[in-house]
Coordinates of C-alpha atoms and ligand atoms in Angstrom, one line a residue:
Chain A
X14 CA 40.8 85.1 20.5
X15 CA 44.3 83.8 20.9
X16 CA 45.2 81.1 23.3
X17 CA 45.5 82.1 26.9
X18 CA 48.1 80.3 28.8
X19 CA 49.0 82.1 32.0
X20 CA 45.5 83.3 32.6
X21 CA 43.8 80.2 31.2
X22 CA 42.5 79.2 34.6
X23 CA 41.1 82.6 35.4
X24 CA 37.7 82.2 37.1
X25 CA 34.7 84.2 36.2
X26 CA 34.6 85.8 39.6
X27 CA 38.3 86.7 39.2
X28 CA 39.0 85.0 42.6
X29 CA 42.2 82.9 43.0
X30 CA 42.2 79.3 41.9
X31 CA 42.8 77.1 45.0
X32 CA 44.9 74.0 45.2
X33 CA 42.3 71.4 44.4
X34 CA 40.9 73.3 41.5
X35 CA 44.4 73.9 40.1
X36 CA 45.1 70.2 40.4
X37 CA 41.9 69.3 38.6
X38 CA 42.9 71.6 35.8
X39 CA 46.1 69.7 35.3
X40 CA 48.2 71.7 37.7
X41 CA 51.4 70.2 39.1
X42 CA 51.5 67.6 36.4
X43 CA 54.6 69.3 34.9
X44 CA 56.3 69.2 38.3
X45 CA 55.4 65.5 38.6
X46 CA 56.8 64.8 35.2
X47 CA 60.0 66.7 35.9
X48 CA 60.8 65.2 39.2
X49 CA 59.8 61.7 38.2
X50 CA 61.1 61.4 34.6
X51 CA 63.4 64.3 33.8
X52 CA 66.9 65.3 34.8
X53 CA 67.5 68.9 35.8
X54 CA 69.5 69.4 32.7
X55 CA 66.6 68.2 30.6
X56 CA 64.4 70.9 32.2
X57 CA 67.0 73.5 31.5
X58 CA 67.4 72.4 27.9
X59 CA 63.7 72.5 27.2
X60 CA 63.3 76.0 28.7
X61 CA 66.4 77.2 26.7
X62 CA 65.1 75.7 23.5
X63 CA 61.7 77.2 24.0
X64 CA 63.3 80.7 23.8
X65 CA 61.6 81.9 27.0
X66 CA 63.0 85.3 28.0
X67 CA 62.7 87.1 31.3
X68 CA 59.6 89.1 31.7
X69 CA 60.9 91.5 34.4
X70 CA 62.3 93.9 31.8
X71 CA 65.8 92.7 30.8
X72 CA 64.6 89.9 28.6
X73 CA 67.5 87.6 29.3
X74 CA 66.8 83.9 28.2
X75 CA 65.6 82.1 31.3
X76 CA 67.2 78.7 30.5
X77 CA 70.6 80.2 29.9
X78 CA 70.4 82.0 33.2
X79 CA 69.7 78.8 34.9
X80 CA 72.6 77.2 33.0
X81 CA 75.0 79.6 34.7
X82 CA 74.6 77.7 38.0
X83 CA 77.5 75.3 37.9
X84 CA 76.8 71.6 38.5
X85 CA 79.3 71.6 41.4
X86 CA 78.1 74.9 42.9
X87 CA 77.7 74.7 46.6
X88 CA 74.4 74.5 48.5
X89 CA 72.1 76.0 49.7
X90 CA 71.2 77.5 46.3
X91 CA 68.4 80.1 46.1
X92 CA 65.7 81.2 43.8
X93 CA 64.6 84.8 44.2
X94 CA 61.2 85.3 42.6
X95 CA 60.3 88.8 42.1
X96 CA 56.9 90.4 42.6
X97 CA 58.1 93.9 43.3
X98 CA 56.6 95.6 40.3
X99 CA 56.5 99.3 41.2
X100 CA 57.1 100.8 37.8
X101 CA 54.1 103.1 37.0
X102 CA 51.9 101.3 34.5
X103 CA 52.8 97.8 35.6
X104 CA 50.5 95.4 37.4
X105 CA 50.7 92.1 35.6
X106 CA 52.3 90.1 38.5
X107 CA 49.5 91.2 40.8
X108 CA 46.9 89.9 38.3
X109 CA 48.8 86.7 37.9
X110 CA 49.3 85.9 41.6
X111 CA 45.6 86.7 42.2
X112 CA 44.4 84.6 39.4
X113 CA 46.5 81.5 39.7
X114 CA 48.8 81.4 42.7
X115 CA 49.7 77.7 42.3
X116 CA 50.8 78.3 38.7
X117 CA 53.4 80.7 40.2
X118 CA 54.3 78.3 43.0
X119 CA 54.7 75.4 40.5
X120 CA 56.8 77.6 38.2
X121 CA 59.1 78.6 41.1
X122 CA 59.5 74.9 42.1
X123 CA 60.3 73.9 38.5
X124 CA 63.1 76.5 38.3
X125 CA 64.3 75.2 41.7
X126 CA 64.4 71.7 40.3
X127 CA 66.3 72.8 37.3
X128 CA 69.1 74.4 39.3
X129 CA 68.6 72.1 42.3
X130 CA 67.8 75.0 44.6
X131 CA 67.0 74.5 48.2
X132 CA 65.0 77.6 49.1
X133 CA 63.2 80.3 47.2
X134 CA 62.5 83.7 48.6
X135 CA 59.3 85.1 47.2
X136 CA 59.8 88.9 47.4
X137 CA 56.6 90.9 47.6
X138 CA 56.2 94.6 47.8
X139 CA 54.3 95.9 50.8
X140 CA 51.3 97.3 48.9
X141 CA 50.6 93.7 47.8
X142 CA 50.1 92.7 51.4
X143 CA 46.9 90.8 50.4
X144 CA 48.9 88.9 47.8
X145 CA 51.5 88.0 50.3
X146 CA 48.8 86.5 52.6
X147 CA 47.3 84.7 49.7
X148 CA 50.6 83.1 48.7
X149 CA 51.4 82.2 52.3
X150 CA 48.0 80.4 52.5
X151 CA 48.5 78.6 49.2
X152 CA 52.1 77.6 50.1
X153 CA 50.7 75.8 53.1
X154 CA 48.2 73.9 50.9
X155 CA 51.0 73.0 48.5
X156 CA 53.2 71.8 51.3
X157 CA 50.5 69.7 52.8
X158 CA 50.0 68.0 49.5
X159 CA 53.6 67.2 49.2
X160 CA 54.4 69.6 46.4
X161 CA 56.8 71.5 48.6
X162 CA 59.1 70.6 51.5
X163 CA 61.0 67.4 52.1
X164 CA 61.1 64.8 49.2
X165 CA 58.7 66.5 46.9
X166 CA 56.2 63.9 45.4
X167 CA 58.3 61.2 46.9
X168 CA 61.4 62.1 45.0
X169 CA 64.8 63.0 46.5
X170 CA 64.2 66.6 45.6
X171 CA 63.5 68.8 48.7
X172 CA 62.7 72.5 48.4
X173 CA 60.7 75.2 50.1
X174 CA 59.5 78.7 49.4
X175 CA 59.5 81.6 51.9
X176 CA 57.7 84.9 51.5
X177 CA 59.7 88.1 52.1
X178 CA 57.7 91.2 52.6
X179 CA 59.5 94.3 51.4
X180 CA 59.0 97.7 53.0
X181 CA 58.8 99.3 49.6
X182 CA 61.3 100.9 47.2
X183 CA 61.4 100.6 43.5
X184 CA 65.1 99.7 43.4
X185 CA 64.3 96.5 45.3
X186 CA 63.2 95.2 42.0
X187 CA 66.9 95.1 40.8
X188 CA 68.2 91.7 41.6
X189 CA 71.3 92.5 43.6
X190 CA 69.5 95.3 45.5
X191 CA 66.7 92.8 46.2
X192 CA 69.3 90.3 47.6
X193 CA 70.6 93.1 49.9
X194 CA 67.1 93.9 51.0
X195 CA 66.5 90.2 51.9
X196 CA 69.8 90.1 53.8
X197 CA 68.6 93.0 55.9
X198 CA 71.0 95.5 54.3
X199 CA 70.4 98.8 52.7
X200 CA 69.2 97.8 49.3
X201 CA 71.7 99.4 47.0
X202 CA 72.5 97.5 43.8
X203 CA 75.8 95.6 44.0
X204 CA 77.5 94.7 40.8
X205 CA 80.6 93.3 42.3
X206 CA 79.7 89.7 41.6
X207 CA 77.3 87.5 39.7
X208 CA 74.1 86.4 41.4
X209 CA 74.3 82.9 39.9
X210 CA 77.6 82.3 41.7
X211 CA 77.4 84.7 44.7
X212 CA 73.9 86.0 45.4
X213 CA 71.8 85.6 48.6
X214 CA 74.1 84.9 51.6
X215 CA 77.0 84.6 49.1
X216 CA 75.4 81.5 47.5
X217 CA 74.3 80.7 44.0
X218 CA 71.0 82.5 43.3
X219 CA 68.7 82.7 40.3
X220 CA 66.4 85.7 40.1
X221 CA 63.3 85.4 37.9
X222 CA 60.2 87.5 37.5
X223 CA 57.0 85.5 38.4
X224 CA 55.6 85.9 34.9
X225 CA 58.6 84.2 33.5
X226 CA 58.4 81.4 36.0
X227 CA 54.7 80.8 35.4
X228 CA 55.5 79.9 31.8
X229 CA 57.7 77.0 32.8
X230 CA 55.1 74.4 33.8
X231 CA 53.3 75.0 30.5
X232 CA 56.5 74.5 28.5
X233 CA 57.2 71.2 30.2
X234 CA 53.6 70.0 29.7
X235 CA 53.1 71.1 26.2
X236 CA 56.5 71.2 24.6
X237 CA 58.8 73.6 23.0
X238 CA 57.2 73.7 19.6
X239 CA 53.8 74.5 21.1
X240 CA 55.4 77.3 23.1
X241 CA 57.1 78.8 20.1
X242 CA 53.9 78.6 18.1
X243 CA 52.1 80.8 20.6
X244 CA 54.1 83.9 19.6
X245 CA 53.0 86.3 16.9
X246 CA 56.5 86.8 15.6
X247 CA 59.3 84.3 14.8
X248 CA 61.6 85.7 17.5
X249 CA 58.8 86.1 20.0
X250 CA 58.4 83.6 22.8
X251 CA 55.0 82.3 24.0
X252 CA 52.4 84.7 25.3
X253 CA 52.8 88.0 27.2
X254 CA 50.9 89.8 29.8
X255 CA 50.4 93.3 28.5
X256 CA 49.1 95.9 30.9
X257 CA 47.2 98.8 29.4
X258 CA 46.4 102.0 31.4
X259 CA 45.7 105.6 30.6
X260 CA 43.1 107.1 28.3
X261 CA 41.7 103.9 26.9
X262 CA 38.2 102.5 27.2
X263 CA 39.2 99.1 28.7
X264 CA 42.4 99.4 30.7
X265 CA 43.5 96.1 32.1
X266 CA 45.9 93.1 31.8
X267 CA 45.7 91.3 28.5
X268 CA 47.4 88.0 27.7
X269 CA 48.3 88.0 24.0
X270 CA 50.8 86.4 21.7
X271 CA 54.3 87.8 22.3
X272 CA 54.8 90.2 19.4
X273 CA 51.3 91.5 19.1
X274 CA 51.4 94.9 17.5
X275 CA 51.4 97.8 19.9
X276 CA 48.6 99.5 18.0
X277 CA 46.4 96.4 18.1
X278 CA 46.8 96.1 21.8
X279 CA 45.6 99.6 22.4
X280 CA 42.9 99.9 19.7
X281 CA 41.6 96.4 19.5
X282 CA 42.1 94.8 22.9
X283 CA 42.0 97.8 25.2
X284 CA 39.0 99.2 23.3
X285 CA 40.8 102.3 21.9
X286 CA 40.7 105.8 23.2
X287 CA 38.1 107.1 25.6
X288 CA 35.4 109.1 23.9
X289 CA 36.7 112.6 23.3
X290 CA 40.3 111.6 23.6
X291 CA 42.7 111.3 20.7
X292 CA 45.9 109.2 20.8
X293 CA 49.1 111.2 21.1
X294 CA 51.6 108.7 22.3
X295 CA 52.2 106.0 24.8
X296 CA 55.1 104.6 26.9
X297 CA 55.1 101.0 25.7
X298 CA 56.9 99.2 28.5
X299 CA 56.5 100.9 31.8
X300 CA 57.8 104.3 33.0
X301 CA 61.4 103.5 32.2
X302 CA 60.7 103.3 28.4
X303 CA 60.4 106.2 26.0
X304 CA 57.4 107.8 24.3
X305 CA 56.6 106.3 20.9
X306 CA 55.3 108.0 17.8
X307 CA 52.1 107.2 15.9
X308 CA 54.2 105.6 13.2
X309 CA 55.7 103.2 15.7
X310 CA 52.3 101.7 16.6
X311 CA 52.8 99.0 14.0
X312 CA 55.8 97.6 16.0
X313 CA 55.4 94.1 17.2
X314 CA 55.7 94.0 21.0
X315 CA 58.5 91.6 21.4
X316 CA 62.0 92.1 22.7
X317 CA 63.8 92.1 19.3
X318 CA 61.2 94.0 17.2
X319 CA 61.0 96.7 19.9
X320 CA 64.8 97.0 20.0
X321 CA 65.0 97.2 16.2
X322 CA 62.6 100.1 16.4
X323 CA 64.8 101.9 18.9
X324 CA 62.3 101.1 21.7
X325 CA 62.3 98.7 24.6
X326 CA 59.7 96.2 25.6
X327 CA 60.4 96.6 29.3
X328 CA 57.6 95.0 31.3
X329 CA 55.2 95.3 28.4
X330 CA 53.1 97.9 30.3
X331 CA 51.5 100.4 28.0
X332 CA 50.4 103.8 29.3
X333 CA 48.4 105.8 26.8
X334 CA 48.3 109.6 26.5
X335 CA 45.7 111.8 25.0
X336 CA 46.5 114.6 22.6
X337 CA 45.6 117.2 25.2
X338 CA 48.1 115.9 27.8
X339 CA 51.3 118.0 28.1
X340 CA 54.2 115.6 27.7
X341 CA 56.5 118.0 29.5
X342 CA 54.2 117.7 32.5
X343 CA 54.0 113.9 32.0
X344 CA 57.8 113.7 32.0
X345 CA 58.0 115.8 35.1
X346 CA 55.7 113.4 36.8
X347 CA 57.8 110.4 35.7
X348 CA 61.1 112.1 36.7
X349 CA 59.6 113.0 40.1
X350 CA 59.0 109.4 40.6
X351 CA 62.5 108.4 39.6
X352 CA 64.1 111.2 41.7
X353 CA 62.3 109.9 44.7
X354 CA 63.0 106.3 44.1
X355 CA 66.7 106.6 43.3
X356 CA 68.7 104.7 45.9
X357 CA 71.2 107.6 46.0
X358 CA 74.3 105.4 45.6
X359 CA 75.9 107.1 42.6
X360 CA 76.2 110.7 41.6
X361 CA 74.9 110.6 38.0
X362 CA 71.6 109.3 39.2
X363 CA 71.3 111.0 42.6
X364 CA 72.1 114.5 41.2
X365 CA 71.4 114.0 37.5
X366 CA 67.7 113.1 37.8
X367 CA 66.8 116.1 40.1
X368 CA 68.8 118.3 37.7
X369 CA 66.8 117.0 34.6
X370 CA 63.7 117.5 36.7
X371 CA 64.5 121.2 37.5
X372 CA 65.3 121.9 33.8
X373 CA 62.0 120.5 32.8
X374 CA 60.2 122.5 35.5
X375 CA 61.8 125.6 34.1
X376 CA 60.7 124.8 30.6
X377 CA 57.2 124.0 31.8
X378 CA 57.1 127.4 33.6
X379 CA 58.2 129.3 30.5
X380 CA 61.7 130.0 32.0
X381 CA 63.5 127.6 29.8
X382 CA 65.8 128.3 26.8
X383 CA 67.1 126.3 23.9
X384 CA 70.3 125.9 25.9
X385 CA 68.3 124.2 28.6
X386 CA 67.0 121.7 26.1
X387 CA 70.6 121.0 25.0
X388 CA 71.6 120.6 28.6
X389 CA 68.7 118.2 29.2
X390 CA 70.0 116.2 26.3
X391 CA 73.5 116.1 27.7
X392 CA 72.5 115.1 31.2
X393 CA 70.1 112.4 29.8
X394 CA 73.0 111.0 27.8
X395 CA 75.2 111.0 30.8
X396 CA 72.8 108.7 32.7
X397 CA 74.5 105.8 30.8
X398 CA 77.4 106.2 33.3
X399 CA 75.3 105.5 36.4
X400 CA 76.0 102.4 38.4
X401 CA 72.8 100.5 37.5
X402 CA 70.1 100.5 34.9
X403 CA 67.8 102.7 37.0
X404 CA 69.2 106.0 35.8
X405 CA 69.3 105.2 32.1
X406 CA 65.7 104.0 32.5
X407 CA 64.7 107.4 34.0
X408 CA 66.5 109.1 31.1
X409 CA 64.7 107.2 28.4
X410 CA 61.5 109.2 28.8
X411 CA 63.5 112.4 28.6
X412 CA 65.3 111.1 25.5
X413 CA 62.0 110.0 23.9
X414 CA 60.4 113.4 24.7
X415 CA 63.3 115.3 23.0
X416 CA 63.6 112.9 20.1
X417 CA 59.9 112.6 19.1
X418 CA 58.2 115.6 20.7
X419 CA 60.8 118.3 20.5
X420 CA 58.3 120.7 18.9
X421 CA 56.1 120.4 21.9
X422 CA 59.0 121.1 24.2
X423 CA 59.9 124.2 22.0
X424 CA 56.4 125.5 22.3
X425 CA 57.1 125.9 26.0
X426 CA 60.2 128.1 25.5
X427 CA 60.4 131.8 25.0
X428 CA 58.6 132.8 28.1
X429 CA 55.3 131.4 27.0
X430 CA 55.2 128.3 29.3
X431 CA 52.8 125.5 28.9
X432 CA 50.7 125.7 25.7
X433 CA 48.2 123.3 27.3
X434 CA 47.4 125.8 30.1
X435 CA 44.3 127.2 28.4
X436 CA 42.7 124.1 27.3
X437 CA 39.1 123.7 28.4
X438 CA 39.8 120.1 29.3
X439 CA 40.6 119.6 33.0
X440 CA 44.3 119.8 33.6
X441 CA 46.2 117.2 35.6
X442 CA 45.3 118.2 39.1
X443 CA 41.6 118.4 38.4
X444 CA 39.1 115.7 38.9
X445 CA 37.9 114.3 35.7
X446 CA 34.9 112.1 35.4
X447 CA 35.8 109.3 33.0
X448 CA 33.2 107.9 30.7
X449 CA 33.9 104.4 31.7
X450 CA 32.9 105.3 35.3
X451 CA 29.4 106.1 34.3
X452 CA 28.5 102.5 33.8
Chain B
X24 CA 59.0 100.7 78.2
X25 CA 58.4 97.0 78.2
X26 CA 56.8 95.1 75.4
X27 CA 53.7 93.1 76.0
X28 CA 54.7 89.6 76.8
X29 CA 53.1 88.1 73.7
X30 CA 54.9 90.4 71.3
X31 CA 58.2 89.9 73.1
X32 CA 57.8 86.2 72.8
X33 CA 56.7 86.3 69.2
X34 CA 59.8 88.3 68.2
X35 CA 62.1 86.2 70.3
X36 CA 60.8 83.1 68.6
X37 CA 61.2 84.7 65.2
X38 CA 64.8 85.5 66.0
X39 CA 65.5 82.1 67.4
X40 CA 64.0 80.2 64.6
X41 CA 65.5 82.3 61.8
X42 CA 68.4 80.9 59.9
X43 CA 69.6 84.4 59.3
X44 CA 68.1 87.0 61.6
X45 CA 68.7 89.7 59.0
X46 CA 66.0 88.2 56.8
X47 CA 63.5 88.8 59.5
X48 CA 64.4 92.4 60.3
X49 CA 61.7 94.0 58.2
X50 CA 59.0 91.7 59.7
X51 CA 60.2 92.6 63.2
X52 CA 60.2 96.3 62.4
X53 CA 56.6 96.0 61.1
X54 CA 55.5 94.3 64.3
X55 CA 57.1 96.9 66.5
X56 CA 55.8 99.7 64.2
X57 CA 52.3 98.4 64.5
X58 CA 52.6 98.1 68.3
X59 CA 54.0 101.6 68.8
X60 CA 52.1 103.3 66.0
X61 CA 55.3 104.1 64.2
X62 CA 58.9 102.9 64.2
X63 CA 59.9 105.3 67.0
X64 CA 63.2 105.5 68.8
X65 CA 61.8 103.3 71.5
X66 CA 60.7 100.7 69.0
X67 CA 64.1 100.9 67.4
X68 CA 65.7 100.2 70.7
X69 CA 63.6 97.1 71.2
X70 CA 64.5 95.9 67.7
X71 CA 68.1 96.4 68.4
X72 CA 67.9 94.6 71.7
X73 CA 65.9 91.7 70.3
X74 CA 67.9 91.1 67.1
X75 CA 71.4 92.0 68.3
X76 CA 71.7 94.6 65.5
X77 CA 73.1 98.0 66.3
X78 CA 70.8 101.0 66.2
X79 CA 72.9 102.4 63.3
X80 CA 72.4 99.2 61.3
X81 CA 68.6 99.4 61.8
X82 CA 68.5 103.1 61.2
X83 CA 70.4 102.7 58.0
X84 CA 67.8 100.1 56.9
X85 CA 64.5 101.7 58.0
X86 CA 65.2 105.1 56.7
X87 CA 65.4 103.6 53.2
X88 CA 61.8 102.4 52.9
X89 CA 58.4 103.9 52.2
X90 CA 56.4 101.7 54.5
X91 CA 58.4 102.3 57.7
X92 CA 57.5 105.4 59.5
X93 CA 60.0 107.0 61.9
X94 CA 57.4 109.6 62.9
X95 CA 53.9 109.2 64.2
X96 CA 51.3 108.4 61.6
X97 CA 47.6 108.0 61.8
X98 CA 46.0 104.7 62.4
X99 CA 45.2 104.6 58.7
X100 CA 47.9 105.7 56.3
X101 CA 46.4 106.7 53.1
X102 CA 48.8 106.0 50.3
X103 CA 47.8 108.0 47.3
X104 CA 49.4 107.0 44.0
X105 CA 51.1 109.7 42.1
X106 CA 52.3 107.4 39.3
X107 CA 51.8 108.6 35.7
X108 CA 48.5 106.7 35.0
X109 CA 46.9 108.1 38.1
X110 CA 48.3 111.5 37.5
X111 CA 46.7 111.5 34.1
X112 CA 43.4 110.8 35.8
X113 CA 44.0 113.8 38.1
X114 CA 45.2 112.2 41.2
X115 CA 46.8 115.5 42.3
X116 CA 43.4 116.6 43.2
X117 CA 42.7 113.4 44.9
X118 CA 45.7 114.1 47.0
X119 CA 44.6 117.7 47.6
X120 CA 41.0 116.7 48.1
X121 CA 42.1 114.3 50.9
X122 CA 44.3 116.8 52.6
X123 CA 41.6 119.5 52.5
X124 CA 38.9 117.1 53.6
X125 CA 41.0 115.8 56.5
X126 CA 42.5 119.2 57.3
X127 CA 46.1 117.9 57.2
X128 CA 49.3 118.5 55.2
X129 CA 51.5 115.7 53.8
X130 CA 52.5 113.3 56.5
X131 CA 50.6 115.0 59.3
X132 CA 48.1 113.2 61.6
X133 CA 44.5 114.2 61.8
X134 CA 43.3 115.5 65.1
X135 CA 41.4 112.3 65.9
X136 CA 44.6 110.3 65.3
X137 CA 43.0 108.3 62.5
X138 CA 44.6 109.4 59.2
X139 CA 47.8 110.4 57.5
X140 CA 48.0 111.1 53.8
X141 CA 51.2 110.1 51.9
X142 CA 52.1 110.2 48.2
X143 CA 53.3 106.9 47.0
X144 CA 54.8 105.2 44.0
X145 CA 52.5 103.3 41.6
X146 CA 50.3 100.9 43.5
X147 CA 49.9 98.4 40.8
X148 CA 46.3 99.4 40.3
X149 CA 46.9 101.6 37.2
X150 CA 43.9 100.2 35.3
X151 CA 41.8 101.5 38.1
X152 CA 43.3 104.9 38.2
X153 CA 43.1 107.1 40.2
X154 CA 44.0 104.8 43.0
X155 CA 44.9 104.7 46.7
X156 CA 45.8 102.1 49.3
X157 CA 44.6 102.1 52.9
X158 CA 45.5 99.4 55.4
X159 CA 46.4 96.9 52.7
X160 CA 43.2 97.5 50.7
X161 CA 43.2 98.9 47.2
X162 CA 40.7 101.5 46.1
X163 CA 40.4 102.6 42.5
X164 CA 38.5 104.7 40.0
X165 CA 38.1 107.2 42.7
X166 CA 35.7 110.1 42.7
X167 CA 35.2 112.7 45.4
X168 CA 32.0 110.9 46.4
X169 CA 33.7 107.5 46.6
X170 CA 36.5 109.0 48.7
X171 CA 34.0 110.5 51.1
X172 CA 32.3 107.1 51.5
X173 CA 35.6 105.3 52.2
X174 CA 36.7 107.8 54.8
X175 CA 33.3 107.7 56.5
X176 CA 33.3 104.0 56.7
X177 CA 36.8 103.9 58.1
X178 CA 35.9 106.5 60.7
X179 CA 32.8 104.6 61.7
X180 CA 34.5 101.2 62.0
X181 CA 37.9 102.3 63.1
X182 CA 37.8 100.3 66.3
X183 CA 36.9 97.0 64.6
X184 CA 39.3 97.1 61.7
X185 CA 42.3 94.9 62.2
X186 CA 45.6 96.6 61.4
X187 CA 47.4 95.0 58.5
X188 CA 51.1 94.3 58.8
X189 CA 52.3 96.5 55.9
X190 CA 50.2 99.5 56.4
Ligands
SF4_503 S1 71.7 104.4 39.1 FE1 70.5 105.2 40.8 S2 69.4 103.5 41.6 FE2 71.2 102.7 40.4 S3 72.9 102.6 41.9 FE3 73.0 104.6 41.0 S4 71.8 105.9 42.5 FE4 71.3 103.8 42.9
FES504 S1 50.0 104.7 38.3 FE1 48.7 104.7 40.0 S2 48.4 102.7 40.5 FE2 49.9 102.6 38.8

């Protein structure tokens, strides 16, 4: 078993670790060390040297992002910490917040110290209402103990965290859209400026995913070399929370060395395929990444290795498909999601996704032609011209389908429709009793 | 229609104490939505009056989001996940099962005023697919039997269950 870092305090009853328990387990020592003995620059340097990259999907080096906040930048400065995961397959932040809320709070506070922020806004999606309540409770405990608020731990660093409940839309996970959401505006992305110079209320703002932030206290406590040593690959960084769902025996959230091979995560850690199911493909990093082939299962799941294999790590959330699942139907499901969640700001996305969806529906119904497949390819390629990363994300499943499972798409053409229609197995839309439910 | 004094004061205090009132709009909308059962035009009027925002500004905002309901919904909104992991475990029939069982279509309210079924984006419970969320509570690994039990229990205890803010 490899070392657990983010989930190391996980209790046997899976309940959240409270303030006192967290303290006893060494919690807030990193914050103490930072505010008492380190300059903000030293914290930034350490995090930069550790190679920690953002876990929200983009993989941008966290330390470098913090370094963008100029020393003479005005106050108040903000941290936007993001627990808005809404991408199908992704649930790591929910697990993390529910396991060790103070680790997340300490991580946010460390980032705030590094960029000398004044306020953090903890952005939580509405379906995580319980988590929002939990964080609010634990924030009070941290405040009472002097870990938040005025003059933290007796230093001259003052900082506090507010919880912002979202009202639910996937695009709110995009940093500038999230800033608009917090500012009570319609949350369309806004690429006219840089968040680090002009984010929330026009002030310097650093946006980080909570999984990223939770690494920071550990890096400060245990050092850069230790952190680098956790990864399975030379360019990996630390550990990673991999979510596994779909047709596997033990779906769940696994903390493993960054760069653990995709196949190992599915077949060793998540227990392999359910009895009777046979692996066909998976989407390796949430619904905005593309289908992989069997041959790609050996790819290490870190940012660089995935990129080199023409894939993307995304949020590291793996959804596993069985051989009897129609991938045209799966793509229709995924595009329905993206069509619904599009913010509607730009034409390629607003019109392009529903168009791809209708082409796929024609193909699924047996009304598609080879020309439709070509058209699908053209529209998917056009998504690169959309305003933000949402539309290219939506297109990546379509691209993966056409690249790696073109034969399966072709089987649908020529008036025959879905070849999976006659399978004895229940089709999507039917109840299926899963073997793991029997226990 | 006046607001109960307690709610009026609560919102006034939120507005007064906020550094930027805009940051509180969603919370205020939630409070009014829970009071009126949905974010009706009357609720919207109150939000505008109390925050100083125009109705257009508020309308622009609240029509964007999944958890703000401009039309009446049941006391319990059943958010059924239609994300890909749940779909694979046949959530479509979970959706259909619920609508049939409750005798409603998408977004309609059951006769007793208790339930509305809505499709929703991934709930972050994919490892327990198929999943749904009711009144802030996650339910997973659903089967028809489990769904029946959940609905019965909500029906029985409807009066005693406290409404959560983001329902
Ligand atoms: S790509 Fe989609 S989500 Fe992004 S700005 Fe355009 S319409 Fe909005
Ligand atoms: S796909 Fe249903 S909860 Fe994530």
